[in-house]
């Protein structure tokens, strides 16, 4: 392969590219960007402040309708306690993510962010574009205005949750009430315009075509060309347990092949993350030979994937062992991918 990968070439590689050859090419692309052997991870916590959601996505096992016996909203104090626990455990980032709760107004979020920043030294990497659009509609504000208010209150960066596949025909089938692909991209563009960095995500295994996957990658590649605001590309696979959509998990081969193509296609992204959360430790380790330079988060708390019946435990010792087992050197990073600590040889 030479020159920039075209969409047609990417589809051909997804369909029939030799897996080992793809892995080598993706690893070579990773080495050109990061010549050393460092593999990063972050210590953080996902805090799902509510499971009430009006979106009703068929692939989600986590949400509950308002009034459901299992519906909840965490108090500010409960969230602040989780933040304090995260800092005490060496965490440097929290992700606040919830459903689209019709009873929570913008002030709930700005007051919470202000309290977090007053009480703890931690990066707040939180709220998906779907949450931003929902808050904008509730507040009768433009998404950029909502982002500006959240940023002023303490929001540091935005995760790419809710992207799934950025093709509206797929989104209409699996999450018809959720935001459009254009909405997702518009929120990201607005965040980048405010100087707020974000990540781009993709979920495979939702019944999308290979052309749909390439269209998704093309959409984020184009926006990255325009703004340069994405820090990383993060891909995971649909977890069908306890969902209305049902179906089967996509294979580890499919995941690794698509990850390798993503590393090659997204040549304007620095970081590509492998997912141990949905793939398990061993496949997560293998992603390091398929273009990934980061293994994401130790994740002191995770509820959404767990609700679909997939749960893997991770610790700093386990993470560093996984990375060393791949012949690489583990390092803890912060949200901006600044190295905080390099873990040398284990004695």
XYZ file of C-alpha atoms in Angstrom:
347
model
C 0.000 0.000 0.000
C 1.306 3.436 -0.895
C -0.237 6.873 -0.674
C -3.446 7.681 1.099
C -5.943 4.821 1.358
C -9.099 5.428 -0.686
C -12.569 4.363 0.354
C -12.628 1.714 -2.345
C -9.311 0.298 -1.144
C -10.507 0.306 2.459
C -13.663 -1.644 1.525
C -11.560 -4.196 -0.341
C -9.277 -4.644 2.666
C -12.244 -5.046 5.008
C -13.733 -7.644 2.691
C -10.718 -9.734 1.809
C -7.451 -8.275 3.091
C -5.073 -10.840 4.574
C -5.333 -10.380 8.324
C -1.634 -10.833 9.110
C -0.561 -8.532 6.279
C -3.070 -5.929 7.448
C -1.785 -6.175 11.003
C 1.798 -5.661 9.882
C 0.858 -2.661 7.757
C -1.149 -1.103 10.600
C 1.678 -1.720 13.069
C 4.134 -0.121 10.662
C 1.854 2.919 10.388
C 1.730 3.067 14.195
C 5.537 2.822 14.410
C 5.979 5.706 11.982
C 3.870 7.888 14.268
C 5.186 6.485 17.549
C 8.667 5.011 16.975
C 9.142 3.800 20.551
C 7.510 0.822 22.220
C 5.345 2.757 24.691
C 1.712 1.691 25.085
C -0.449 4.021 27.131
C -3.459 3.672 29.395
C -5.383 5.982 31.691
C -6.894 5.534 35.133
C -10.406 6.931 35.170
C -13.988 6.260 36.111
C -17.223 6.238 34.157
C -19.957 7.771 36.288
C -23.401 7.133 34.847
C -25.324 9.894 36.594
C -28.677 8.506 35.435
C -29.992 5.501 33.536
C -33.210 7.295 32.548
C -33.243 7.868 28.788
C -35.853 8.790 26.217
C -33.745 7.693 23.255
C -34.731 4.018 23.483
C -31.817 2.657 21.433
C -32.368 -0.984 20.536
C -28.730 -1.875 21.147
C -28.648 -0.538 24.724
C -29.217 -2.748 27.771
C -28.508 0.016 30.273
C -31.295 2.573 29.953
C -34.640 2.553 31.813
C -37.718 4.647 31.057
C -38.729 7.324 33.569
C -40.803 5.801 36.360
C -39.239 2.352 35.984
C -38.493 0.698 39.360
C -34.787 0.550 38.449
C -34.577 4.156 37.192
C -32.185 6.405 39.133
C -30.523 9.808 39.198
C -27.379 10.244 41.285
C -27.268 13.215 43.634
C -24.451 15.693 43.261
C -22.992 14.506 46.570
C -22.991 10.882 45.401
C -21.134 11.900 42.232
C -18.676 14.061 44.173
C -17.895 11.096 46.434
C -17.162 8.947 43.363
C -14.858 11.680 42.063
C -13.002 11.821 45.384
C -12.618 8.024 45.324
C -11.223 8.211 41.797
C -8.619 10.825 42.749
C -7.641 8.783 45.808
C -7.114 5.728 43.561
C -4.756 7.658 41.282
C -7.362 8.475 38.638
C -6.922 11.577 36.510
C -10.160 11.649 34.530
C -13.875 11.122 34.975
C -16.473 10.477 32.307
C -19.972 11.619 33.207
C -22.395 9.873 30.913
C -26.073 9.277 31.332
C -29.280 8.911 29.468
C -31.316 11.706 27.984
C -33.246 12.529 31.156
C -36.178 14.873 30.468
C -36.147 16.193 34.037
C -32.530 17.331 34.233
C -31.913 20.891 33.094
C -28.658 22.562 32.081
C -28.236 23.974 35.593
C -27.947 20.426 37.024
C -24.846 19.954 34.884
C -23.218 23.365 35.294
C -23.650 23.279 39.073
C -22.223 19.746 39.187
C -19.187 20.681 37.083
C -18.513 23.728 39.225
C -18.601 21.634 42.408
C -16.305 18.992 40.925
C -13.710 21.561 39.910
C -13.927 23.331 43.280
C -13.330 20.110 45.200
C -11.066 17.931 43.041
C -8.083 18.237 40.716
C -9.365 16.040 37.898
C -10.070 16.262 34.173
C -13.751 16.116 33.229
C -14.051 14.301 29.888
C -17.796 13.965 29.667
C -21.162 14.086 27.861
C -21.793 12.679 24.408
C -23.019 14.743 21.428
C -26.478 13.218 21.961
C -26.553 14.656 25.496
C -25.412 18.050 24.190
C -28.149 18.131 21.514
C -30.771 17.055 24.074
C -29.698 19.795 26.497
C -29.739 22.335 23.679
C -33.330 21.459 22.798
C -34.414 21.574 26.440
C -32.696 24.909 26.993
C -33.695 26.415 23.629
C -30.031 27.141 22.967
C -27.673 26.247 20.165
C -25.383 23.272 20.884
C -22.344 25.571 20.778
C -23.906 27.738 23.502
C -24.539 24.682 25.680
C -20.959 23.538 25.161
C -19.669 27.005 26.045
C -21.633 27.035 29.299
C -20.452 23.549 30.218
C -16.883 24.494 29.330
C -17.060 27.590 31.503
C -18.325 25.461 34.393
C -15.477 22.946 34.076
C -15.975 20.591 31.133
C -12.532 19.880 29.670
C -13.191 17.625 26.699
C -15.881 15.625 24.965
C -15.957 11.843 24.341
C -17.277 10.508 21.065
C -20.042 8.355 22.502
C -23.193 7.967 20.475
C -21.454 7.871 17.117
C -22.139 4.173 16.619
C -22.122 4.153 12.801
C -22.338 7.619 11.225
C -24.745 6.538 8.490
C -28.360 7.584 8.992
C -29.912 4.460 7.454
C -28.143 2.378 10.113
C -29.034 4.843 12.858
C -32.698 4.831 11.818
C -32.764 1.060 12.217
C -31.002 0.720 15.583
C -31.638 4.076 17.302
C -34.368 5.990 15.446
C -34.865 8.557 18.228
C -31.192 9.417 18.555
C -29.373 12.266 16.860
C -28.421 12.068 13.184
C -24.918 11.556 11.884
C -24.921 15.229 10.869
C -25.867 16.273 14.419
C -22.997 14.221 15.892
C -20.501 15.792 13.529
C -21.915 19.289 14.112
C -21.464 18.989 17.890
C -17.898 17.816 17.409
C -17.204 20.700 15.022
C -18.670 23.145 17.560
C -16.568 21.691 20.381
C -13.417 21.952 18.282
C -14.371 25.535 17.471
C -14.334 26.299 21.197
C -10.862 24.804 21.517
C -12.244 21.697 23.169
C -10.568 18.448 22.129
C -12.662 15.314 21.609
C -12.415 11.672 20.632
C -14.079 9.828 17.755
C -15.686 6.439 18.304
C -17.225 3.696 16.185
C -19.286 0.632 17.127
C -19.205 -2.314 14.747
C -21.503 -5.330 14.611
C -24.817 -3.438 14.372
C -25.651 -5.032 11.030
C -23.918 -2.283 9.078
C -22.254 -2.970 5.721
C -18.533 -2.652 5.111
C -19.326 0.421 3.003
C -21.085 1.897 6.065
C -17.928 1.404 8.134
C -15.828 3.154 5.529
C -18.375 5.981 5.284
C -18.048 6.417 9.063
C -14.268 6.543 8.875
C -14.441 8.987 5.968
C -16.742 11.304 7.954
C -14.361 11.563 10.900
C -11.291 11.769 8.630
C -12.834 14.742 6.832
C -13.721 16.520 10.063
C -10.222 15.908 11.353
C -8.870 17.497 8.169
C -11.059 20.514 8.847
C -10.509 21.019 12.580
C -7.721 18.780 13.877
C -9.769 18.459 17.051
C -9.850 14.686 17.535
C -7.302 13.245 19.895
C -8.021 9.595 19.220
C -10.123 7.028 17.423
C -11.751 4.423 19.652
C -13.598 1.403 18.293
C -15.551 -1.277 20.075
C -18.037 -3.970 19.161
C -21.770 -4.192 19.824
C -22.684 -6.288 22.869
C -26.059 -7.927 22.170
C -26.915 -9.302 25.629
C -30.166 -8.045 27.202
C -30.896 -5.723 24.265
C -33.980 -5.319 22.061
C -31.815 -5.581 18.957
C -30.375 -8.974 19.925
C -28.133 -10.798 17.461
C -24.591 -12.076 17.795
C -21.273 -10.517 18.712
C -19.001 -9.868 15.789
C -15.840 -11.975 15.736
C -12.459 -11.020 17.129
C -11.104 -11.379 13.558
C -13.608 -8.809 12.316
C -12.672 -6.458 15.150
C -8.928 -6.758 14.516
C -9.314 -6.422 10.746
C -11.449 -3.287 11.085
C -9.077 -1.799 13.669
C -6.123 -2.295 11.333
C -7.981 -0.671 8.434
C -8.941 2.215 10.707
C -5.280 2.833 11.600
C -4.408 2.896 7.907
C -7.395 4.948 6.765
C -7.314 7.497 9.584
C -3.847 8.733 8.740
C -4.581 12.113 10.318
C -5.332 10.648 13.764
C -2.523 10.255 16.289
C -3.974 7.697 18.645
C -5.933 4.514 17.988
C -7.291 2.677 21.017
C -7.825 -1.068 21.347
C -10.803 -2.188 23.428
C -10.194 -4.730 26.169
C -13.578 -3.722 27.629
C -15.576 -5.411 24.852
C -12.930 -7.790 23.476
C -11.408 -9.119 26.686
C -7.822 -8.975 27.864
C -6.213 -11.261 25.282
C -7.799 -9.725 22.205
C -7.134 -6.328 23.749
C -3.478 -7.335 23.941
C -3.552 -8.447 20.289
C -4.814 -5.021 19.187
C -1.282 -3.765 19.891
C -0.153 -5.708 16.802
C -2.998 -4.266 14.703
C -2.320 -0.558 14.975
C -3.406 0.353 18.500
C -1.013 2.432 20.597
C -3.306 2.793 23.619
C -5.402 0.381 25.680
C -7.798 2.922 27.118
C -8.791 2.916 30.703
C -8.365 0.914 33.871
C -11.954 2.072 34.382
C -12.692 1.975 38.097
C -16.417 1.789 37.267
C -18.259 0.758 34.111
C -21.976 0.011 33.867
C -23.153 0.182 30.242
C -21.233 -2.733 28.722
C -21.745 -4.687 31.959
C -25.539 -4.312 31.560
C -25.226 -6.209 28.244
C -23.621 -9.125 30.054
C -19.969 -8.391 29.222
C -17.699 -7.704 32.176
C -13.916 -7.871 32.438
C -11.961 -6.656 35.435
C -8.795 -4.616 35.009
C -6.136 -3.376 37.405
C -2.865 -1.488 36.957
C -0.902 -4.717 37.551
C -3.001 -6.621 35.011
C -2.789 -3.813 32.456
C 0.976 -3.442 32.753
C 1.402 -7.236 32.531
C -0.709 -7.337 29.364
C 1.372 -4.625 27.739
C 4.681 -6.173 28.809
C 3.417 -9.515 27.511
C 3.156 -7.925 24.074
C 6.807 -6.882 24.286
C 5.943 -3.236 24.882
C 6.453 -0.747 27.717
C 3.383 0.388 29.683
C 2.838 4.023 30.599
C 0.045 5.861 32.383
C -1.206 8.922 30.476
C -3.616 11.755 31.068
C -6.583 12.816 28.908
C -4.317 14.767 26.546
C -2.072 11.675 26.132
C 0.739 13.258 28.151
C 2.816 10.509 29.768
C 2.507 10.610 33.564
C 4.437 7.485 34.526
C 6.436 4.866 32.659
C 6.422 1.400 34.191
C 9.844 -0.214 33.881
C 10.674 -3.896 33.988
C 8.804 -5.784 36.667
C 11.092 -7.087 39.354
